[in-house]
Coordinates of C-alpha atoms in Angstrom, one line a residue:
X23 CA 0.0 0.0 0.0
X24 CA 1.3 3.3 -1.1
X25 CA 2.4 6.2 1.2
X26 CA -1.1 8.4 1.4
X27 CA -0.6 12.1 -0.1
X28 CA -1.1 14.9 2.7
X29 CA -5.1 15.8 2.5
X30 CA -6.2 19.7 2.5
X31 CA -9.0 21.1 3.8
X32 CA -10.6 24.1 1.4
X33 CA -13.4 25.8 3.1
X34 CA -14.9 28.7 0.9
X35 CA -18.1 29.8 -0.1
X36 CA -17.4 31.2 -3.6
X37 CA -17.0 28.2 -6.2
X38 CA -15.2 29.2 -8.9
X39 CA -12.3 30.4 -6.3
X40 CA -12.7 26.5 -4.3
X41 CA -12.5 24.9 -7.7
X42 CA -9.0 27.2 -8.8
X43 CA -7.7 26.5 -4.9
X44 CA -8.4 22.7 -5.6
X45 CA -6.8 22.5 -8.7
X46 CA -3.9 24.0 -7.4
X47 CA -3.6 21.7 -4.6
X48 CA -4.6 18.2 -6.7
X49 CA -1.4 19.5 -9.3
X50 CA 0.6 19.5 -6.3
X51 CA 0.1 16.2 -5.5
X52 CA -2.4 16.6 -2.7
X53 CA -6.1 15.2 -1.3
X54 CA -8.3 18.0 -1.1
X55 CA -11.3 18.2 0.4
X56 CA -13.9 20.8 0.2
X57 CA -16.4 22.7 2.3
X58 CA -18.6 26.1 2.0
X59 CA -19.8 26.8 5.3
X60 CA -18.3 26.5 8.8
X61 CA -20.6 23.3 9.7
X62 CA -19.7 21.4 6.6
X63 CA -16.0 22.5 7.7
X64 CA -16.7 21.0 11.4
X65 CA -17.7 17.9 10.1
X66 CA -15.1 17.0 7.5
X67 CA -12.2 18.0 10.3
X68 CA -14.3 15.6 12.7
X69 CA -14.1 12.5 10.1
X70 CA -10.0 13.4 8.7
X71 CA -6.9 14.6 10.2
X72 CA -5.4 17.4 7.9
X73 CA -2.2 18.6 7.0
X74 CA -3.7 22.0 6.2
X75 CA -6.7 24.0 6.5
X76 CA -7.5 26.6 4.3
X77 CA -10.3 29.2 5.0
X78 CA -12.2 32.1 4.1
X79 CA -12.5 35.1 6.3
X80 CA -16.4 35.3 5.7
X81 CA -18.7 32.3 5.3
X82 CA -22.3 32.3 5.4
X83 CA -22.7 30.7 8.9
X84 CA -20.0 32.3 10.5
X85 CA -16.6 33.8 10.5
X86 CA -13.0 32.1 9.3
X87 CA -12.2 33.6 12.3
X88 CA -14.0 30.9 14.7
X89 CA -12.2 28.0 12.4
X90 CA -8.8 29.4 13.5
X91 CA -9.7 29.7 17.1
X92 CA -11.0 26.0 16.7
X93 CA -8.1 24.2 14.8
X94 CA -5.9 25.9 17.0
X95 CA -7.5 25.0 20.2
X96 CA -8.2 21.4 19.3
X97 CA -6.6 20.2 16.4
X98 CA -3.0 21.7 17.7
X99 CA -0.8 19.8 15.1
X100 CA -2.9 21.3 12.5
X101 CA -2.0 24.6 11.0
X102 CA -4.6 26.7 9.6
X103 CA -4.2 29.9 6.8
X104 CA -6.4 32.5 5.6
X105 CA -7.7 33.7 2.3
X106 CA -8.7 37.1 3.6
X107 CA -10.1 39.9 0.9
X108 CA -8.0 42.4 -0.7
X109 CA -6.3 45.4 1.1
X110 CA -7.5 43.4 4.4
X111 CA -4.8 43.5 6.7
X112 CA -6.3 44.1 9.9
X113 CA -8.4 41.1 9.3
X114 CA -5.3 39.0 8.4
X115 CA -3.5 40.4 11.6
X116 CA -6.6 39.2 13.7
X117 CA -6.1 36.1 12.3
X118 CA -2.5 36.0 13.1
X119 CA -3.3 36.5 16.5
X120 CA -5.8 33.8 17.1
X121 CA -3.5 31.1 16.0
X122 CA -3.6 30.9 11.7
X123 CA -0.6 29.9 10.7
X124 CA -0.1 32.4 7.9
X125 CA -2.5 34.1 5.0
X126 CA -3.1 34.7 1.4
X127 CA -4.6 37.3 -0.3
X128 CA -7.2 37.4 -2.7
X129 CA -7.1 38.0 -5.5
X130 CA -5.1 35.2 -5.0
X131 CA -1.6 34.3 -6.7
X132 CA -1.2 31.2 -7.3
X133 CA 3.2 30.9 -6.6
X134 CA 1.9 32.5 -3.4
X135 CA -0.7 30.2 -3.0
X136 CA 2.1 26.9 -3.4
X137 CA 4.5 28.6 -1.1
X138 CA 2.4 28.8 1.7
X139 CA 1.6 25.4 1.3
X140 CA 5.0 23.8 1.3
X141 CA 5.5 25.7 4.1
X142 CA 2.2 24.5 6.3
X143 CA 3.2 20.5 5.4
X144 CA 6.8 21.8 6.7
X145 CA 5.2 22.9 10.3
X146 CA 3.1 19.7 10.3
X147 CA 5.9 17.1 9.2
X148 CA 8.5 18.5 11.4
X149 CA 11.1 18.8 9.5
X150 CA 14.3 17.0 10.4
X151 CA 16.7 20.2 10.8
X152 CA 14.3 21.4 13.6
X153 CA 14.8 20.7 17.2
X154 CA 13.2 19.1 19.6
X155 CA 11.2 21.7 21.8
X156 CA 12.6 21.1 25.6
X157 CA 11.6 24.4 27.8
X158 CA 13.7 23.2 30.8
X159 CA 16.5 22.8 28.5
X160 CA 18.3 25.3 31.2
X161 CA 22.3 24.5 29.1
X162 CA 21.0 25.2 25.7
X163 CA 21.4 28.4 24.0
X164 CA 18.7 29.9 26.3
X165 CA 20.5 29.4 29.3
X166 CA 19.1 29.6 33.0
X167 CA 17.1 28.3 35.3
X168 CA 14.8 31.2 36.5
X169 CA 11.3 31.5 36.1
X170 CA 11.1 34.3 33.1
X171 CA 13.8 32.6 31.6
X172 CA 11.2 29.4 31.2
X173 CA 8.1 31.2 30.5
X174 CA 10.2 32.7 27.9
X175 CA 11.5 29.4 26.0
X176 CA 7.9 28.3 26.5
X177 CA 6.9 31.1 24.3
X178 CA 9.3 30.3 21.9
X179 CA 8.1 26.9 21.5
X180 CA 4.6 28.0 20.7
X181 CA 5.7 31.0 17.8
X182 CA 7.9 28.8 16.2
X183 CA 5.7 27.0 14.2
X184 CA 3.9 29.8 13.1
X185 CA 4.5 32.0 10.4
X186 CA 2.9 35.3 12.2
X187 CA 5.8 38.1 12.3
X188 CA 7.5 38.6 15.8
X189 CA 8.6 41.5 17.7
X190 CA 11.5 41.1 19.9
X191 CA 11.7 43.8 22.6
X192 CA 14.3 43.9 25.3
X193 CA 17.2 46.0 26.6
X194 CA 20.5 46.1 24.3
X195 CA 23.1 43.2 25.2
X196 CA 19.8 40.8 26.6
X197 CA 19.9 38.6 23.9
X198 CA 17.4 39.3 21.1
X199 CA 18.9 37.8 18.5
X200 CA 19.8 34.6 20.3
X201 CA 16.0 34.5 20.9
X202 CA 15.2 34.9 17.5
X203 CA 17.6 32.2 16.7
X204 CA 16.4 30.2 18.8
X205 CA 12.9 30.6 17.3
X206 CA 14.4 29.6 14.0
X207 CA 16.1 26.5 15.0
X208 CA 12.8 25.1 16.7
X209 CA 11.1 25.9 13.6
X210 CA 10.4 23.5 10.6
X211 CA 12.8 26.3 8.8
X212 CA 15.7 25.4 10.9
X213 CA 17.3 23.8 8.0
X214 CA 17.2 26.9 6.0
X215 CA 18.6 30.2 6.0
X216 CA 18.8 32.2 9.1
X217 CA 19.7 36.0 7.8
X218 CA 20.2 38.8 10.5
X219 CA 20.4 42.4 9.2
X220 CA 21.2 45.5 11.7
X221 CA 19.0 48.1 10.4
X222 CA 21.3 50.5 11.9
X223 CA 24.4 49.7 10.3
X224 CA 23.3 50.2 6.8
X225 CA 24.0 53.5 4.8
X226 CA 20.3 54.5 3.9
X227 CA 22.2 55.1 -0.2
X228 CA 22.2 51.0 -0.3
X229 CA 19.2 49.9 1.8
X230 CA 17.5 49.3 -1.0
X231 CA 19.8 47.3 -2.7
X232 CA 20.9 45.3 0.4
X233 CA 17.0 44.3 1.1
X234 CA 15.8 43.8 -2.9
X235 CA 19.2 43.1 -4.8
X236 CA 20.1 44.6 -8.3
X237 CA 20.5 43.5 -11.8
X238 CA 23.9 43.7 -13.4
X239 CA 24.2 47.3 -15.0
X240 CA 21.3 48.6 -12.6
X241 CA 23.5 51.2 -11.5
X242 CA 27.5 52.2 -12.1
X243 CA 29.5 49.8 -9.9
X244 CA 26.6 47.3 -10.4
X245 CA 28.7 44.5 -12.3
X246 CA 26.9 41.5 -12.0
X247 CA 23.0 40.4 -10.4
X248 CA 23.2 40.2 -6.6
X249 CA 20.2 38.8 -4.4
X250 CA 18.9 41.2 -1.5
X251 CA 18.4 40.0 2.2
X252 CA 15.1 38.8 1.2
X253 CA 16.2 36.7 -1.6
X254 CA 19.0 35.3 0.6
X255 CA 16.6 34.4 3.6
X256 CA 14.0 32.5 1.2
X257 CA 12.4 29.4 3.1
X258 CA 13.8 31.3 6.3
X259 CA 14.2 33.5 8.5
X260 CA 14.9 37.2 8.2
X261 CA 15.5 39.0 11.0
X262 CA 15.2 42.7 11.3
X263 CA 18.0 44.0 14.0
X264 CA 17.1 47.7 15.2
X265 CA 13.8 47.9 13.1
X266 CA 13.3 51.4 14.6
X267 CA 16.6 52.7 13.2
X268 CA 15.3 52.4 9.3
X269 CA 14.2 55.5 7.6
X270 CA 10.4 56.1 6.7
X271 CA 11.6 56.5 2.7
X272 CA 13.0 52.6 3.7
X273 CA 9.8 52.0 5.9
X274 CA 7.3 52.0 3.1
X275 CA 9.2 50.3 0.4
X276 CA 9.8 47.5 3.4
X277 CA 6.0 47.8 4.1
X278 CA 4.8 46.7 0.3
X279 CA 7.3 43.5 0.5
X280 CA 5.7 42.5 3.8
X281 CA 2.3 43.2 2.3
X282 CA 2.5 41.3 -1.5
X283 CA 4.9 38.9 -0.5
X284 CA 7.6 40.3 -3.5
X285 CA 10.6 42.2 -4.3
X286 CA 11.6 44.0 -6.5
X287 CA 15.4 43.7 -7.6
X288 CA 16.7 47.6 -8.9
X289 CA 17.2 47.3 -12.3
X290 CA 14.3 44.3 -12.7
X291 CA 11.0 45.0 -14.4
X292 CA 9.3 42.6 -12.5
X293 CA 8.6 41.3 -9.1
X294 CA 9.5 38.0 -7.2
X295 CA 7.8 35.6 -4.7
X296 CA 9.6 35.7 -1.6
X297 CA 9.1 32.8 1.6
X298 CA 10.5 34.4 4.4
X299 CA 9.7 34.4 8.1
X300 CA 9.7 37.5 9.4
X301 CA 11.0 38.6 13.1
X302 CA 12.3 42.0 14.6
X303 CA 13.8 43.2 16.8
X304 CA 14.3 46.7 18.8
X305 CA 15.4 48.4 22.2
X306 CA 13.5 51.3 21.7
X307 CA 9.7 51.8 22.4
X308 CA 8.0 51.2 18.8
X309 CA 4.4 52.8 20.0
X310 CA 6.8 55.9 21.0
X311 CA 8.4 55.9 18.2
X312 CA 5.1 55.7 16.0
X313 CA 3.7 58.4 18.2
X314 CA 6.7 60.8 17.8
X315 CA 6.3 60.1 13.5
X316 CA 10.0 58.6 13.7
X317 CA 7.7 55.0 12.8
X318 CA 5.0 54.1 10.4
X319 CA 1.6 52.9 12.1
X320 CA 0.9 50.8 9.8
X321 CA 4.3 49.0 9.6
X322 CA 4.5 48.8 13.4
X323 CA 1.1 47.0 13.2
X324 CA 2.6 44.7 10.4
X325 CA 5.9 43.2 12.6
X326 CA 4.1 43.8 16.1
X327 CA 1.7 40.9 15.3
X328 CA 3.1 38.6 18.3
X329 CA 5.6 40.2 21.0
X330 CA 8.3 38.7 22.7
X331 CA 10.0 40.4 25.4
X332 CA 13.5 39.2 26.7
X333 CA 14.1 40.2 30.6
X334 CA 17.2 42.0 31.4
X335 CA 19.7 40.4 33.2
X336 CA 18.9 42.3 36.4
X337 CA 15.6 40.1 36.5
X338 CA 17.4 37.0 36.3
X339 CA 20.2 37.2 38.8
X340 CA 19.6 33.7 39.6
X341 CA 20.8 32.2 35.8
X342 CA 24.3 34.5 36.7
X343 CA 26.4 31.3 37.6
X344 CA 25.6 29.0 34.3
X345 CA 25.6 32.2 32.4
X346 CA 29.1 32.8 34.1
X347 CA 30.1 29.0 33.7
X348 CA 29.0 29.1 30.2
X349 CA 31.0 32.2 29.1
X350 CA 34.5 31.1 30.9
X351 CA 33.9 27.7 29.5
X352 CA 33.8 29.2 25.5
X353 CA 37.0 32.1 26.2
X354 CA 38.7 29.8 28.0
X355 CA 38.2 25.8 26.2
X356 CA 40.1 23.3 28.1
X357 CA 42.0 25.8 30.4
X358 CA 38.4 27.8 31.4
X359 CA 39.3 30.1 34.5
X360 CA 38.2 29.7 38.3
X361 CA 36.5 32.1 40.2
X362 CA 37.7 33.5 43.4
X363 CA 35.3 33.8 46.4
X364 CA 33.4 36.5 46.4
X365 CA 33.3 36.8 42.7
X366 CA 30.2 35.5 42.3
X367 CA 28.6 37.8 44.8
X368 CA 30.5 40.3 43.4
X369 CA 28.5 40.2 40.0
X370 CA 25.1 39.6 42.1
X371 CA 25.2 43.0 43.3
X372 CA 25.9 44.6 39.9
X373 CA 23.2 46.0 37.8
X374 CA 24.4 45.4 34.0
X375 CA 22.8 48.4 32.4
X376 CA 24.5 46.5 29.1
X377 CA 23.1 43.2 30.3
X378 CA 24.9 39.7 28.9
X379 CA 26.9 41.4 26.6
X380 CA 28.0 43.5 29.6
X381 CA 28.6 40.3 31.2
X382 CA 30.5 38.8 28.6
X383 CA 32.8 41.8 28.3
X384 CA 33.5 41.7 31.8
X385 CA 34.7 38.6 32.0
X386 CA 36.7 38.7 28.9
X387 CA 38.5 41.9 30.3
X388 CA 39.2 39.7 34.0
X389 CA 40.5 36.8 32.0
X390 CA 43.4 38.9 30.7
X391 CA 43.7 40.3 34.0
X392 CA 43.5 37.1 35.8
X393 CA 46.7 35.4 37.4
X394 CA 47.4 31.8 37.3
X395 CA 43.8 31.4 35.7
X396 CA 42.2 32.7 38.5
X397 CA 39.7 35.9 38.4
X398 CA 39.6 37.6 41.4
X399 CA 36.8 40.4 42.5
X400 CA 39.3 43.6 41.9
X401 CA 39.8 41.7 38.1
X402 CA 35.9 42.2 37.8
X403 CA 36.5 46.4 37.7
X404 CA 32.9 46.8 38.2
X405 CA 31.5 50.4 37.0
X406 CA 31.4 52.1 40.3
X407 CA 27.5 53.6 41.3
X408 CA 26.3 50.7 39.1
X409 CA 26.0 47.8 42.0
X410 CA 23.6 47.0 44.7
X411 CA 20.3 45.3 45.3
X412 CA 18.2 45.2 41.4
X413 CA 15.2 46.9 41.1
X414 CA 12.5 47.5 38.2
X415 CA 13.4 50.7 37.6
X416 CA 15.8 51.6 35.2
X417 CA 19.5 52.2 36.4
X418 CA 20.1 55.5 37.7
X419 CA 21.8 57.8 34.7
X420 CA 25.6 57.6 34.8
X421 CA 27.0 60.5 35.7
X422 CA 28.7 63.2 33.5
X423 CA 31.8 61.7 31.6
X424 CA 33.9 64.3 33.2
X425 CA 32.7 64.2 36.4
X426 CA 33.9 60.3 36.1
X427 CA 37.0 61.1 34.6
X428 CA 37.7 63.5 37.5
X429 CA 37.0 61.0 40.2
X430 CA 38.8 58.1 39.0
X431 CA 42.0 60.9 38.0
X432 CA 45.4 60.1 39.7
X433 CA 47.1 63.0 41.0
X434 CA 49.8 64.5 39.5
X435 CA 52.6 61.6 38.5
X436 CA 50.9 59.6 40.2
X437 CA 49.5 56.2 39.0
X438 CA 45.8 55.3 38.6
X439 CA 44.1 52.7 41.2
X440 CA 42.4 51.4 38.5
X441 CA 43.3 51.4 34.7
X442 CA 40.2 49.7 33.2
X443 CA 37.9 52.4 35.1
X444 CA 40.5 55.4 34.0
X445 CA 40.7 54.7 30.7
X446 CA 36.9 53.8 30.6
X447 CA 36.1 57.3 31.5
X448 CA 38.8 58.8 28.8
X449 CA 37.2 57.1 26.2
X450 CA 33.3 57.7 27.3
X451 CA 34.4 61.7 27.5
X452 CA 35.8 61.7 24.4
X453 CA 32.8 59.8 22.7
X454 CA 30.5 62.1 24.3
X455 CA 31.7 65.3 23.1
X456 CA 32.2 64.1 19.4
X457 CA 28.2 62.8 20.1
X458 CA 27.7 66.6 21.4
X459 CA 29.6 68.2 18.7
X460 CA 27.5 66.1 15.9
X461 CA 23.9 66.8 17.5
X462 CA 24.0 62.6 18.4
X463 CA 24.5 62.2 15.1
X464 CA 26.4 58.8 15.2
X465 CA 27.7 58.4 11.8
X466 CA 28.7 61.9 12.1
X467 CA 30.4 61.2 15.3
X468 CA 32.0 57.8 13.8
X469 CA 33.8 59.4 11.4
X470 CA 35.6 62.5 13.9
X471 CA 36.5 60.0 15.6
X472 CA 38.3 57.9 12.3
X473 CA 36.2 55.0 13.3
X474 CA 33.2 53.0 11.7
X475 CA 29.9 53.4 12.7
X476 CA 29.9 49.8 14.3
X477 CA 32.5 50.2 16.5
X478 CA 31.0 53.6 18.2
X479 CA 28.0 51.8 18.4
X480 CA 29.6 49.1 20.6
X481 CA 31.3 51.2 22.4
X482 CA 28.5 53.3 23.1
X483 CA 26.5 50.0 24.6
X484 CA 30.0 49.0 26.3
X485 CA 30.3 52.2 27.8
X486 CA 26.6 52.8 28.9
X487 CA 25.9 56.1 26.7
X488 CA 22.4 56.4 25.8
X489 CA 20.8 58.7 23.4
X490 CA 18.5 61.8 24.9
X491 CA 15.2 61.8 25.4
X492 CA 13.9 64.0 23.1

């Protein structure tokens, strides 16, 4: 007896669209069955399991809308997409929301149609590349043991098999992109690409280029066809570092690929179907950014389908020792460094304003301190004012670069008590007052400085320097 081909559920009212959606799905070597109301629908998913459900928004008994709710509730190895009318999106978001898997719109293209598809049987087969969901897997890449810290993988284990767009929010250093990483390799895309761009780092000349791609000859310097991020992330996962840093001219070009599920290569006269799984991230308020006109509404609405927030490190003091294991264990291999006692406490009662990363460079810095692989609390040089008991409000504002360079001066001849601290506070002043002298302009300010923009921007996180509230 032959393998049986998956089996599709079609429920629409309209015929002639059912008969063009069944065609489609018979070519591709599928069972299809059909219904046209929401009871005919309940009765055919009581009698077969399905690889896919497909369903119009509006029916005459109901709403698609109470299908999705349904199938998600009860058939939870099921997904479920919606056919939802043109120029719909709030309906499709909705939809997102209650648990569909993804959406099409009508009218509706049929190399749209096929992609979605191969990507529901993906979700419902599992594919191989993908791993096994495990939310007390406290050593994998989500490390820890506290209680946010599980509540947060168990998050991630429910988004991943969606297609609904993700917005990562969290403090910078906290570990967005490991999240959204980790969202990808639970994911029946894990075996395909995983493409992070930092919206921040791009000049906004060659946005378009880096997102769509060109043609040869599309532009001088334009010598041979080069696929965008889009192209390169097809069947995966694209995720959108800094979101809120792109400009509103990039906004709405980025908006219409979200929307028609296409690019446009510069140079091309047409479009292109693209598969891509969309997650971003930011550590900046979107709604205040949308508010203040520095965001579009209606591409906030588009990415802020689902959120995901990843807690600071000051609300998980309790993961600090595997985090701290963890990170010796990789900059150290076989020789990894001991702590001294005290160490450990020592960290407890810092803040980390810069989070993980802070962590990380921390212990980096007390490695090459350390003698006879042993860090001790003094290799730590913890930022003065920036330890003591945690709280849920946000760390106190560091104070002026040259009030800290004053305090932690050596007198005259003498030698400083603490280098890492001393220098620290040279290099913070000087950043500040090429930031000052450019109006925060950081590019600007990157290039007084003969550096590039990525390297002020990690030293800016390093060093704690946050933009003004404006």
């Amino acid at each position: 007896m032959g393998v049986r081909s998956p089996r599709v559920l079609v429920v629409d009212d309209e015929a002639d669209l059912r008969e063009l959606l069944e065609l489609t799905l018979v070519k591709m070597g599928l069972d299809v069955d059909s219904a046209a109301t929401v009871a005919e629908a309940r009765a055919l998913l009581a009698r077969h399991p399905y690889q896919l459900v497909l369903t119009d928004m509006r029916l005459p008994d109901g709403l698609g809308l109470e299908l999705v709710r349904e199938v998600a509730a009860t058939y939870k190895n099921t997904p479920i997409a919606v056919v939802t009318a043109f120029g719909s999106a709030d309906n499709a978001v909705v939809a997102l929301k209650a648990g569909a898997f993804d959406y099409i719109a009508k009218p509706v293209a049929l190399d749209q149609l096929r992609l979605l598809v191969r990507s529901a049987l993906r979700v419902h087969d599992a594919a191989p590349g993908a791993r096994a969901v495990d939310v007390d897997d406290v050593d994998g890449p989500l490390k820890g043991g506290s209680a946010v810290m599980a509540a947060l993988r168990a998050q991630i284990a429910r988004l991943a098999r969606s297609m609904a767009p993700i917005a990562i929010h969290g403090e910078s250093g906290s570990g967005k992109e490991l999240a959204a990483r980790e969202i990808h390799a639970r994911s029946p895309r894990a075996g395909q690409p995983f493409i992070a761009v930092n919206c921040g780092a791009i000049p906004e000349a060659l946005m378009e280029a880096e997102f769509f791609g060109y043609r040869k000859g599309a532009f001088t310097g334009a010598a041979d066809d080069r696929d965008g991020f889009f192209q390169a992330a097809s069947g995966g996962t694209l995720l959108l570092d800094e979101v809120a840093d792109l400009p509103l001219a990039m906004q709405v070009k980025l908006l219409r690929a979200i929307q028609e599920r296409r690019v446009r290569k510069i140079g091309a006269t047409s479009e292109e179907p693209v598969d891509v799984r969309l997650i971003s991230a930011t550590h900046k308020n979107l709604a205040r950014c949308v508010e203040q006109g520095a965001f579009r509404q209606d591409l906030f609405y588009r990415l802020n389908v689902i959120e995901l927030a990843v807690p600071p490190l000051r609300e998980r003091q309790g993961d600090l020792p595997a985090l701290t294991d963890a990170i010796l264990e990789r900059l150290g291999g076989p020789h990894k460094a001991a702590l001294a006692p005290g160490v450990l406490e020592a960290l407890a009662g810092y803040r980390f304003p810069g989070n993980v990363r802070e962590l990380e460079n921390i212990l980096e810095r007390a490695l090459a301190f350390a003698n006879d692989g042993v860090i001790e609390v003094a290799d730590l040089a913890l930022k003065s004012g920036l330890s003591g008991p945690a709280s849920d409000d946000a760390a106190p504002a560091a104070p002026s670069s040259a009030a800290a360079a004053s305090s932690s001066s050596p007198a005259p001849g003498a030698l400083p008590a603490n280098l890492p601290d001393y220098l620290s506070a040279i290099e913070r002043d000087i950043i500040v007052r090429a930031l000052a002298q450019t109006q925060f302009n950081r590019t600007q300010a990157a290039q007084l400085l003969g550096i590039s923009f990525r390297q002020l921007r990690y030293q800016m996180q390093k060093l704690n320097i946050q933009e003004p509230e404006t």
